JSON list of C-alpha atoms and ligand atoms in Angstrom, two decimals:
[
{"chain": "A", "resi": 111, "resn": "UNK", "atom": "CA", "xyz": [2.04, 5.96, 11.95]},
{"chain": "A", "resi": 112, "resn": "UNK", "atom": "CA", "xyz": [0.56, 2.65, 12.66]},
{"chain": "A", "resi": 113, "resn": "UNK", "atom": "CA", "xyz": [-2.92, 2.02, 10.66]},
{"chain": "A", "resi": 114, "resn": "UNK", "atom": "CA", "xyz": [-6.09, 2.23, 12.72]},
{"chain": "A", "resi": 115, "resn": "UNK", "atom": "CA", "xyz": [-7.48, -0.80, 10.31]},
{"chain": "A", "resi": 116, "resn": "UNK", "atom": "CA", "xyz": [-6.87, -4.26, 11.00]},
{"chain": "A", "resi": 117, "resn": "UNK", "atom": "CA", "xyz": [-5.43, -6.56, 7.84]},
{"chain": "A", "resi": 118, "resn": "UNK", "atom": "CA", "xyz": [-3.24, -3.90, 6.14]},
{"chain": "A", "resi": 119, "resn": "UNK", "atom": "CA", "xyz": [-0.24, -5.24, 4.71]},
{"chain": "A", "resi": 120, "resn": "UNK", "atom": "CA", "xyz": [2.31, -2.90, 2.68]},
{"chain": "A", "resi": 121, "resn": "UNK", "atom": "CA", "xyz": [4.84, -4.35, 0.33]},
{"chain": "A", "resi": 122, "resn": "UNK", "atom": "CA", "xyz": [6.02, -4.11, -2.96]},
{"chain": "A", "resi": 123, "resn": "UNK", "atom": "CA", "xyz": [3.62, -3.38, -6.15]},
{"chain": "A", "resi": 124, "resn": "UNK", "atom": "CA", "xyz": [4.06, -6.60, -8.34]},
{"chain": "A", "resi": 125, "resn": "UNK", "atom": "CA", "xyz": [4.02, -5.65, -12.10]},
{"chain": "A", "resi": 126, "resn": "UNK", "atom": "CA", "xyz": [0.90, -7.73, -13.04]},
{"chain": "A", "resi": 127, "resn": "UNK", "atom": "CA", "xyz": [-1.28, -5.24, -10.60]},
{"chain": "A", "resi": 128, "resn": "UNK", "atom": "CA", "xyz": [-0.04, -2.43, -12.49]},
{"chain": "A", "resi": 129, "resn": "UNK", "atom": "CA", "xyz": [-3.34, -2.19, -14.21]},
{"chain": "A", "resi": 130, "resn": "UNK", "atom": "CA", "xyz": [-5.20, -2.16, -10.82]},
{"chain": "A", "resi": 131, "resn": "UNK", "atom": "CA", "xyz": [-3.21, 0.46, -9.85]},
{"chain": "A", "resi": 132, "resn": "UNK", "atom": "CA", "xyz": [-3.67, 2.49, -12.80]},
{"chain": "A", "resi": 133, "resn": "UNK", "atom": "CA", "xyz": [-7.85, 2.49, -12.19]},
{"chain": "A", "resi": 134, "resn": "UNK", "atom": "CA", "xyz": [-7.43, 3.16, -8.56]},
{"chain": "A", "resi": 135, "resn": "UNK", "atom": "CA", "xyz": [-5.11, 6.37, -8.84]},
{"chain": "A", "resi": 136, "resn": "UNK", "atom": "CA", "xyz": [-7.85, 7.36, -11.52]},
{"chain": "A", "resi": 137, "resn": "UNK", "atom": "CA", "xyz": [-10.90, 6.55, -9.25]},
{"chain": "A", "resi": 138, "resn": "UNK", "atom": "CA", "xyz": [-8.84, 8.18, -6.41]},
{"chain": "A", "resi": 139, "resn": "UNK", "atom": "CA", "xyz": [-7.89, 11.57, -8.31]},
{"chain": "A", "resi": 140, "resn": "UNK", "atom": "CA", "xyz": [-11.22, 11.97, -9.15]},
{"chain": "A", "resi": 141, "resn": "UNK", "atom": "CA", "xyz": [-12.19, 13.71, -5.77]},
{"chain": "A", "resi": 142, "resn": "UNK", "atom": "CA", "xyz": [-9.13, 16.06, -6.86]},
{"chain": "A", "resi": 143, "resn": "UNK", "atom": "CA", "xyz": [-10.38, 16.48, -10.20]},
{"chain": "A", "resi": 144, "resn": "UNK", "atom": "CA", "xyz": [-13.69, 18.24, -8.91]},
{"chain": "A", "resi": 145, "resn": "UNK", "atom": "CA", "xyz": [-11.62, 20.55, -6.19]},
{"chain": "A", "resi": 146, "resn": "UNK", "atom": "CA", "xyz": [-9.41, 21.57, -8.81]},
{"chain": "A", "resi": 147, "resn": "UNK", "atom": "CA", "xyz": [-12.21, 21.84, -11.40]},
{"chain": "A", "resi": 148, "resn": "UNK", "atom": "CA", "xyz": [-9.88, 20.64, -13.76]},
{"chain": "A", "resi": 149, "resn": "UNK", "atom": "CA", "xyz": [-10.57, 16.75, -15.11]},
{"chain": "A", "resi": 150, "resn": "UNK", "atom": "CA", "xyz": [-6.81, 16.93, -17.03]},
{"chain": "A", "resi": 151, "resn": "UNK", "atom": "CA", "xyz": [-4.86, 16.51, -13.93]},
{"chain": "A", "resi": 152, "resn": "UNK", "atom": "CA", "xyz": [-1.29, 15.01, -14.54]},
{"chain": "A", "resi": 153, "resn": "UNK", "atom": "CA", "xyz": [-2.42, 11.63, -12.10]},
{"chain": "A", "resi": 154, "resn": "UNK", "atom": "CA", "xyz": [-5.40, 11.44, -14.59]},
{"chain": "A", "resi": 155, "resn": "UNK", "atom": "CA", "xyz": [-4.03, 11.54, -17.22]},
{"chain": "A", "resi": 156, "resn": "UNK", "atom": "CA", "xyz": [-1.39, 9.15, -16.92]},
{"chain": "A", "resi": 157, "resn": "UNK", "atom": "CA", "xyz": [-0.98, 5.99, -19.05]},
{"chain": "A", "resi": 158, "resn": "UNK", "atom": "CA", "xyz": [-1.03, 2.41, -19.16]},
{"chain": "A", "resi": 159, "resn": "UNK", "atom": "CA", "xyz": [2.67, 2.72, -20.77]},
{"chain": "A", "resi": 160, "resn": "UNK", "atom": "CA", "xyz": [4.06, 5.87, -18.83]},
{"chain": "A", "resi": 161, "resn": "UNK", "atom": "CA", "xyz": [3.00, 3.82, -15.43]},
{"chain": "A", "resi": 162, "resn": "UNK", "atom": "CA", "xyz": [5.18, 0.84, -17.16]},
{"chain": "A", "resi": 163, "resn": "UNK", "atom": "CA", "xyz": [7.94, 2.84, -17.55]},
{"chain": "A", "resi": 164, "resn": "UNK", "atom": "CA", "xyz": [7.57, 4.43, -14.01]},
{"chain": "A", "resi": 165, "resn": "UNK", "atom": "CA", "xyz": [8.05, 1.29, -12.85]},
{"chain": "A", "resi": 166, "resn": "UNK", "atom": "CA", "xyz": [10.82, 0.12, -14.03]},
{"chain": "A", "resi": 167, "resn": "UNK", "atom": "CA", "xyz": [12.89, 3.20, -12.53]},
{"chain": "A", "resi": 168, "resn": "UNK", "atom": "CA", "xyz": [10.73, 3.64, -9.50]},
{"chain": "A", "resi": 169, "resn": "UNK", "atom": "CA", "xyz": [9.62, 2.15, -5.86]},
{"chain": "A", "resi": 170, "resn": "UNK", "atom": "CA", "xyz": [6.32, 1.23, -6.10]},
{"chain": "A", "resi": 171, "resn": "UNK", "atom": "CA", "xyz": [4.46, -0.13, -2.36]},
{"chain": "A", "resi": 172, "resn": "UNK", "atom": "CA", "xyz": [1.03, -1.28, -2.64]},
{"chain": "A", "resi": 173, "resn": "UNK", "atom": "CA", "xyz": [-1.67, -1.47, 0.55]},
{"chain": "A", "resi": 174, "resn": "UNK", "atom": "CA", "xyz": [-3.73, -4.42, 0.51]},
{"chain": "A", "resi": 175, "resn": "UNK", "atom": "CA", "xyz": [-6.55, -5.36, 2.76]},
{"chain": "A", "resi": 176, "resn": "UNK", "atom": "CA", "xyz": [-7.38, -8.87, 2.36]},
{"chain": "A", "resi": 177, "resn": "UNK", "atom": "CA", "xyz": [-6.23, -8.99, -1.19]},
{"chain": "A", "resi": 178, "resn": "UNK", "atom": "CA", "xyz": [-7.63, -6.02, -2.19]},
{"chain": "A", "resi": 179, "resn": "UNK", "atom": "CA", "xyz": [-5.89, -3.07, -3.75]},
{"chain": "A", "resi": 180, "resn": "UNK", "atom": "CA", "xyz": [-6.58, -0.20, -1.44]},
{"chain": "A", "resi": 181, "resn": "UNK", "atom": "CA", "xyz": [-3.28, 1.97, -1.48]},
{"chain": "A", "resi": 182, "resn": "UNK", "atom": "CA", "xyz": [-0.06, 2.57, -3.80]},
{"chain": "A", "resi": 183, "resn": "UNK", "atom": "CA", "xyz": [2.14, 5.10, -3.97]},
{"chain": "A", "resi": 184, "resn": "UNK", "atom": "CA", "xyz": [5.64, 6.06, -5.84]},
{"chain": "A", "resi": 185, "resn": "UNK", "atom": "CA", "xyz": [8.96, 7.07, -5.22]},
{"chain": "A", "resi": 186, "resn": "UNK", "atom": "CA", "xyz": [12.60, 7.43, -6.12]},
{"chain": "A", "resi": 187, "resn": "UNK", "atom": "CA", "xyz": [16.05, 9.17, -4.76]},
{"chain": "A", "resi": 188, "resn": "UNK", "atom": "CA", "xyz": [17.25, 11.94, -6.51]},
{"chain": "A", "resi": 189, "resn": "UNK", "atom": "CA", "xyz": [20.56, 13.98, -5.80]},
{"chain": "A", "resi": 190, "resn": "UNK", "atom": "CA", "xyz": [20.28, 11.90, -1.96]},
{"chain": "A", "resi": 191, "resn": "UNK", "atom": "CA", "xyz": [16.44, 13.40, -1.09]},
{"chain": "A", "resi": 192, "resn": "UNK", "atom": "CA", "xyz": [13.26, 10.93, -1.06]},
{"chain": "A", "resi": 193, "resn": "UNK", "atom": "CA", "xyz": [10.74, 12.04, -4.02]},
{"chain": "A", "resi": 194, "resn": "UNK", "atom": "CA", "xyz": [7.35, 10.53, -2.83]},
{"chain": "A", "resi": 195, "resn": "UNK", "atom": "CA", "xyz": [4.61, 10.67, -5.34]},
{"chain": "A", "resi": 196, "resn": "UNK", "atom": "CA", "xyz": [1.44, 9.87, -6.23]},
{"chain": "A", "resi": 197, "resn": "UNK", "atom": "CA", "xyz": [-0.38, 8.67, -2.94]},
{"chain": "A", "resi": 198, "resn": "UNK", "atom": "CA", "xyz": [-3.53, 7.05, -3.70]},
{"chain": "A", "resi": 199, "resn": "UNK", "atom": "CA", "xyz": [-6.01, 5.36, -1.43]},
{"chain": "A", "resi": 200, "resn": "UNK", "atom": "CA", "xyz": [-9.55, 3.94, -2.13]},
{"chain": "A", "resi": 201, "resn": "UNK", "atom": "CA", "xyz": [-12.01, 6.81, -1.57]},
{"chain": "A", "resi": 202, "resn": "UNK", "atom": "CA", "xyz": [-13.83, 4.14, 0.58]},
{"chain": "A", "resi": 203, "resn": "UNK", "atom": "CA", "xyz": [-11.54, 3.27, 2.93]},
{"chain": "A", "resi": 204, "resn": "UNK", "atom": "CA", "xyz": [-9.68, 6.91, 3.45]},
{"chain": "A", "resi": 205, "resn": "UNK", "atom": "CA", "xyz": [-9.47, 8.44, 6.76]},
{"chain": "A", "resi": 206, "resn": "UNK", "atom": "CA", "xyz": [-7.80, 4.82, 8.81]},
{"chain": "A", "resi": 207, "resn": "UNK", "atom": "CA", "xyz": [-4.48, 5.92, 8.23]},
{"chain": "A", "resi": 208, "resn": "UNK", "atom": "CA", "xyz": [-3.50, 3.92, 5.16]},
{"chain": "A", "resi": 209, "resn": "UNK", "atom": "CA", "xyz": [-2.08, 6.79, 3.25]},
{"chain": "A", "resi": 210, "resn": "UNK", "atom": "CA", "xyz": [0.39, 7.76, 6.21]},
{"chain": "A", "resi": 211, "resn": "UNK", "atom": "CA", "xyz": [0.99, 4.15, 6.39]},
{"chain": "A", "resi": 212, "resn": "UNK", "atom": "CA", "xyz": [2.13, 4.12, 2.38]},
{"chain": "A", "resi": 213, "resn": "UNK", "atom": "CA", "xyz": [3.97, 7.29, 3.14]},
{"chain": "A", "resi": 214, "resn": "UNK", "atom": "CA", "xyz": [5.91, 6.23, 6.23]},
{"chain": "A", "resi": 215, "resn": "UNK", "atom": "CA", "xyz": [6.67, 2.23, 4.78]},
{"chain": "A", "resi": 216, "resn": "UNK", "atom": "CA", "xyz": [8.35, 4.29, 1.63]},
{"chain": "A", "resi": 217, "resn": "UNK", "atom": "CA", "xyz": [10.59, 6.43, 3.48]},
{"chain": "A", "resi": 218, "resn": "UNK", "atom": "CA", "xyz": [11.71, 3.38, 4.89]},
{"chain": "A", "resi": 219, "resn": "UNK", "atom": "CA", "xyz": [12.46, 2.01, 1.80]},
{"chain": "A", "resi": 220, "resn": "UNK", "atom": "CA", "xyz": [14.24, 4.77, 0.52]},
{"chain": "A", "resi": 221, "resn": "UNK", "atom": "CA", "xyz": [16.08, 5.68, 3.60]},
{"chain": "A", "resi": 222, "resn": "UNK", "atom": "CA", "xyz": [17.56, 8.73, 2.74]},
{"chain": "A", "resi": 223, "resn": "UNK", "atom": "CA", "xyz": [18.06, 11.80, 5.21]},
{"chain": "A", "resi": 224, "resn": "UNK", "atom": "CA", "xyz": [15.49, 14.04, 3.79]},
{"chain": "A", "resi": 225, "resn": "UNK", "atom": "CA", "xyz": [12.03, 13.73, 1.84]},
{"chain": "A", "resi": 226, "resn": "UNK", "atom": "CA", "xyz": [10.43, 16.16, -0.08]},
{"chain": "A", "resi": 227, "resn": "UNK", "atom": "CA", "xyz": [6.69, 15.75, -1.86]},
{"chain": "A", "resi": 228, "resn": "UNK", "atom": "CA", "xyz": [4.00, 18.10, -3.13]},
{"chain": "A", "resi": 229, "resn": "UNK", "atom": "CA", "xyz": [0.25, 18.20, -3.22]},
{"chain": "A", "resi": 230, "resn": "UNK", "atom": "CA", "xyz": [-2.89, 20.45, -4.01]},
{"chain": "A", "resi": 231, "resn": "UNK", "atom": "CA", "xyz": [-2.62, 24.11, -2.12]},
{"chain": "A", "resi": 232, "resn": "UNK", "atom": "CA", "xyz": [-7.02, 23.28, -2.03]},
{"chain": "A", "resi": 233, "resn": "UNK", "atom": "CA", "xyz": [-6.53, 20.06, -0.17]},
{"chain": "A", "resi": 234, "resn": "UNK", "atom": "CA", "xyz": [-6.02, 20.73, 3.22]},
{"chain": "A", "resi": 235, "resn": "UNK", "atom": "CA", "xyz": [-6.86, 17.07, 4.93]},
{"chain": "A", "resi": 236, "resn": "UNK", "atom": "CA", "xyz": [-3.64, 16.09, 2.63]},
{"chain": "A", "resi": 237, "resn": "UNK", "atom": "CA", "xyz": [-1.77, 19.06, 4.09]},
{"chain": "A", "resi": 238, "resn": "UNK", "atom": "CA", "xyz": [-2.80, 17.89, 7.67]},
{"chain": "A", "resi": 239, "resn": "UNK", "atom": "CA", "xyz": [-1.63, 14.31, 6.45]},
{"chain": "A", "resi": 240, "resn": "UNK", "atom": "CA", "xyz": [1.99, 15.36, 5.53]},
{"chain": "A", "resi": 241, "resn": "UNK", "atom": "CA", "xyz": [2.17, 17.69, 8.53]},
{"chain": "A", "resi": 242, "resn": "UNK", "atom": "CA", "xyz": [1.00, 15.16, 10.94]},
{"chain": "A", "resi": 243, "resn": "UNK", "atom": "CA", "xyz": [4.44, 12.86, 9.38]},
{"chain": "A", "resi": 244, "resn": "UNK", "atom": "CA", "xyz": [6.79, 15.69, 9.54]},
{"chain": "A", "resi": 245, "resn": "UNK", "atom": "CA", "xyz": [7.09, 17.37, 6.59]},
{"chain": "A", "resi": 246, "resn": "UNK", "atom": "CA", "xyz": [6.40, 21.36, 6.38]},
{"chain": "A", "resi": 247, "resn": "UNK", "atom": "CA", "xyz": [5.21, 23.69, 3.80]},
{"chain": "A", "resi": 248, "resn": "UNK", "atom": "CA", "xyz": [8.38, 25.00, 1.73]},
{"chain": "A", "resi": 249, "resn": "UNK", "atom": "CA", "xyz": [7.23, 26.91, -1.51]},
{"chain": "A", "resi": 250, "resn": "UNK", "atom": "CA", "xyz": [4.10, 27.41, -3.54]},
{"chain": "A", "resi": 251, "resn": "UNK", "atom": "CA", "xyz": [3.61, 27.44, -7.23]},
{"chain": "A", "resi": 252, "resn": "UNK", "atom": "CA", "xyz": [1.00, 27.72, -9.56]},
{"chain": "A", "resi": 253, "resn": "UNK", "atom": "CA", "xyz": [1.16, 25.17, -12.50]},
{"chain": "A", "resi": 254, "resn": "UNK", "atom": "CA", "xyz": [0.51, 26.36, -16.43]},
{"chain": "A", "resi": 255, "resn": "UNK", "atom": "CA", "xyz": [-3.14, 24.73, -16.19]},
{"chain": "A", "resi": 256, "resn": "UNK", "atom": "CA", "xyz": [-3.99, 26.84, -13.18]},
{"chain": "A", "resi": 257, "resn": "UNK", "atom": "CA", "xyz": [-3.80, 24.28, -10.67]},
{"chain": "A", "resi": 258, "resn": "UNK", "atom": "CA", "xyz": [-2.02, 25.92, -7.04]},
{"chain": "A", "resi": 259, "resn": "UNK", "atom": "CA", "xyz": [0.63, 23.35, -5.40]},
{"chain": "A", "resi": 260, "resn": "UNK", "atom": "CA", "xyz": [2.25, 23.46, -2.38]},
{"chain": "A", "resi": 261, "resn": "UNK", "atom": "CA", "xyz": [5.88, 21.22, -2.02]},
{"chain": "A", "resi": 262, "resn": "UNK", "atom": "CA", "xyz": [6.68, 19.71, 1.81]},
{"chain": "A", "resi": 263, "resn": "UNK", "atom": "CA", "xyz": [9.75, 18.48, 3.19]},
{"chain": "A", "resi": 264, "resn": "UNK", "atom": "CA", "xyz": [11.35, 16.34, 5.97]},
{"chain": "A", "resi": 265, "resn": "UNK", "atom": "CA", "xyz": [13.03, 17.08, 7.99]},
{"chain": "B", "resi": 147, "resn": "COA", "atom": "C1", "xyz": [-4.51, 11.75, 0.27]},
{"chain": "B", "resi": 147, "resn": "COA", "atom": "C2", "xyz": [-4.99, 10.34, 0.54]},
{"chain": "B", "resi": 147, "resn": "COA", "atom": "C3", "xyz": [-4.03, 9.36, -0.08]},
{"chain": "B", "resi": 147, "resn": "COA", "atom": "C4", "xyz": [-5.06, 10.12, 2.05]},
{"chain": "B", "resi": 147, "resn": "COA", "atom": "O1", "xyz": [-5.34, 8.75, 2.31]},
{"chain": "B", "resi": 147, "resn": "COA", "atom": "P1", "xyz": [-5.93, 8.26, 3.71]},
{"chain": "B", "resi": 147, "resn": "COA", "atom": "O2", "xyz": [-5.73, 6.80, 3.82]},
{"chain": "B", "resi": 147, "resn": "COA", "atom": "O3", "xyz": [-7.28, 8.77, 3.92]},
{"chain": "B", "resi": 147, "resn": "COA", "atom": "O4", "xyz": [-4.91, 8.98, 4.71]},
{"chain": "B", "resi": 147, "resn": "COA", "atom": "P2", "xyz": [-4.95, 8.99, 6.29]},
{"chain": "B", "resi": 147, "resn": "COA", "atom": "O5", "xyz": [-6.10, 8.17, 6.79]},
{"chain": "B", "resi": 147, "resn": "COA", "atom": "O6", "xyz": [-3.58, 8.59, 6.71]},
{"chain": "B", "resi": 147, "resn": "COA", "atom": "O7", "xyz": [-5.21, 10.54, 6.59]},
{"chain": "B", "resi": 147, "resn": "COA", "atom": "C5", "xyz": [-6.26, 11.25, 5.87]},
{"chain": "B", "resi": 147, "resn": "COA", "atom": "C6", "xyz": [-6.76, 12.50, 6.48]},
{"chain": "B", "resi": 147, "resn": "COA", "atom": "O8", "xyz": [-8.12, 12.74, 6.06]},
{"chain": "B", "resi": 147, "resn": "COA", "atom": "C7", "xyz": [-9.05, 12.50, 7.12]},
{"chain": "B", "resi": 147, "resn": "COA", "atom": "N1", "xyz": [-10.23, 11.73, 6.67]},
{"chain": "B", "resi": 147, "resn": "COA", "atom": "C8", "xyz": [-11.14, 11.10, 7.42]},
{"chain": "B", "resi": 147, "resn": "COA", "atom": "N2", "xyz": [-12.08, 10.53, 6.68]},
{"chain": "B", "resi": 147, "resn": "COA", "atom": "C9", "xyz": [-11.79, 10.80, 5.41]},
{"chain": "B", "resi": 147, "resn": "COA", "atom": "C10", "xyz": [-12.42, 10.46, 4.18]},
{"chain": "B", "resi": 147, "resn": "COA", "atom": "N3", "xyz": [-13.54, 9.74, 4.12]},
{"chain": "B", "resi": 147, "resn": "COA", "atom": "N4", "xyz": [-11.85, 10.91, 3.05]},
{"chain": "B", "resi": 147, "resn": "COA", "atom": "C11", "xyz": [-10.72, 11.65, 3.10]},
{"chain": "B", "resi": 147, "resn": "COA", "atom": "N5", "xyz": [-10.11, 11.98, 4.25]},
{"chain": "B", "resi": 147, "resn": "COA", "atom": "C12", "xyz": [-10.62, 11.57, 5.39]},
{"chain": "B", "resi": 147, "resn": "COA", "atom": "C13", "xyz": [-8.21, 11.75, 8.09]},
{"chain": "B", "resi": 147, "resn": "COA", "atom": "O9", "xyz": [-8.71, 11.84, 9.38]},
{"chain": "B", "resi": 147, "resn": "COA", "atom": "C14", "xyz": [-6.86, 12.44, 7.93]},
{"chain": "B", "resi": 147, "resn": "COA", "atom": "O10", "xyz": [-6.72, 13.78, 8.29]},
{"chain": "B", "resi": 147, "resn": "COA", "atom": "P3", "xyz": [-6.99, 14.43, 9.71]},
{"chain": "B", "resi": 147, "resn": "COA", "atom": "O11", "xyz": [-6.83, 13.33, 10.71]},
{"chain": "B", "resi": 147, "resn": "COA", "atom": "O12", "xyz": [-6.00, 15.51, 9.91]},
{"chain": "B", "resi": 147, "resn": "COA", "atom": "O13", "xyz": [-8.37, 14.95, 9.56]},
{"chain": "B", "resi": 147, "resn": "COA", "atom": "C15", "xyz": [-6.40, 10.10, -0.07]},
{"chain": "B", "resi": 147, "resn": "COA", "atom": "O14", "xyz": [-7.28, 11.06, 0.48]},
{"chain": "B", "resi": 147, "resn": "COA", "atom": "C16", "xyz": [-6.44, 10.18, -1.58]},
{"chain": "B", "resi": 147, "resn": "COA", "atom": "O15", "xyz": [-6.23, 9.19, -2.28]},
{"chain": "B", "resi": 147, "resn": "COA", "atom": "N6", "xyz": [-6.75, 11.39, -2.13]},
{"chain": "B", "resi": 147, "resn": "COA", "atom": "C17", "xyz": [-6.83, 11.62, -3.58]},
{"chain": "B", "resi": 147, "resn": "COA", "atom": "C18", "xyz": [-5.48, 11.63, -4.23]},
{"chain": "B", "resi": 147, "resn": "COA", "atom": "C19", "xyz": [-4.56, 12.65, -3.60]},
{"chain": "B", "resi": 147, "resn": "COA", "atom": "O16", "xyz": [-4.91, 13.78, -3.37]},
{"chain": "B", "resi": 147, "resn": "COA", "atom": "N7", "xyz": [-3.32, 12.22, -3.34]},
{"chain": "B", "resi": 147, "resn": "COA", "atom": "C20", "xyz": [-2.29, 13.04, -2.77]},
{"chain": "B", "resi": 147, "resn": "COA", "atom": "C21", "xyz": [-1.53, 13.64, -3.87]},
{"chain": "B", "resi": 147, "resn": "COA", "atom": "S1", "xyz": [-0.01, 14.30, -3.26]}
]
C-alpha cells in the first residue's frame, strides 16, 4: 500500500482546509459526473456547511505533496464496521497510489475489524482499487437518480 510518489504525507484534515477540500472533491467528482451522465451527484452537490458538520462527527485524512492538497477522504465507525467515504484525489496526480494510501492510513485510524465502502458500478479502475486492498463486491443497488452502486467490504 505504500505510494509510488515521493513527498506524500497523510495526516489529519485541519478545519481551515476545509474549503480546499470542498473544491477538490468537486474538481475530482467531475470525471464521475460525465460517466454517470448525471452533474447532481451527492459528492457534488455537497456544501460548504454539510462538509462543516461532517467534520465535526467524522475522520477526515488529507494527502499532501509538498503542501499541496492532493487527497482527502472520510470516515466514521458505525455499529463496530469502518464506513470509508468520499475518496478524492487530484485528477492530476491519480494513478501513484495516493488513493490506496488515503484508504489504507484510515483503516488505521479507525481500527475496527471490518470495513465496508461503496462506489460507482461504471468505475471499474475504483473497483480494481478496493479489490487490490481487500475488500470484495457484496450487493448492488441502483439509487432513485439512476445512478448503479456497488458496496465492498473487508474482510
Ligand atoms: C478513485 C480515486 C480516488 C483513485 O485515486 P488514485 O490516487 O488514482 O488511486 P491509486 O493510484 O491508488 O489507484 C488508481 C487506479 O487507477 C489507475 N490509474 C492510473 N492512472 C490513472 C489516472 N490518470 N486516472 C485514474 N486512474 C488511474 C491506477 O493504476 C489504479 O488502478 P489499476 O492499477 O488497477 O489500474 C480517484 O480516481 C478519484 O478521485 N476519482 C474520482 C472520485 C471517485 O470516484 N472517488 C471514489 C468514490 S467511492
Amino acid at each position: 500500500v505504500e505510494p509510488h510518489i515521493s513527498g506524500l504525507e497523510i495526516g489529519a484534515l485541519e478545519v481551515a482546509e476545509l474549503p480546499d477540500a470542498l473544491a477538490l472533491q468537486k474538481m475530482a467528482f467531475m470525471t464521475e459526473a460525465v460517466l454517470y451522465d448525471n452533474p447532481f451527484l451527492a459528492a457534488l452537490e455537497e456544501t460548504f456547511s454539510d462538509i462543516r458538520c461532517e467534520f465535526s462527527s467524522k475522520t477526515f485524512l488529507a494527502a499532501h505533496l509538498e503542501s499541496r492538497l492532493v487527497g482527502v477522504v472520510r470516515g466514521h465507525v458505525r455499529n463496530g464496521v469502518g464506513i470509508i467515504e468520499r475518496l478524492v484525489v487530484h485528477p492530476g496526480y491519480r494513478g501513484h497510489g495516493i488513493g490506496g494510501a488515503l484508504v489504507h492510513a484510515l483503516e488505521q485510524h479507525l481500527n475496527t475489524s471490518s470495513y465496508t465502502l461503496f462506489t460507482g458500478a461504471k468505475s471499474a479502475a475504483n473497483i480494481r482499487l478496493y479489490e487490490r486492498l481487500g475488500y470484495r463486491v457484496t450487493r448492488t443497488q441502483t439509487t432513485d437518480a439512476g445512478t448503479p452502486l456497488v458496496h465492498l467490504e473487508k474482510p
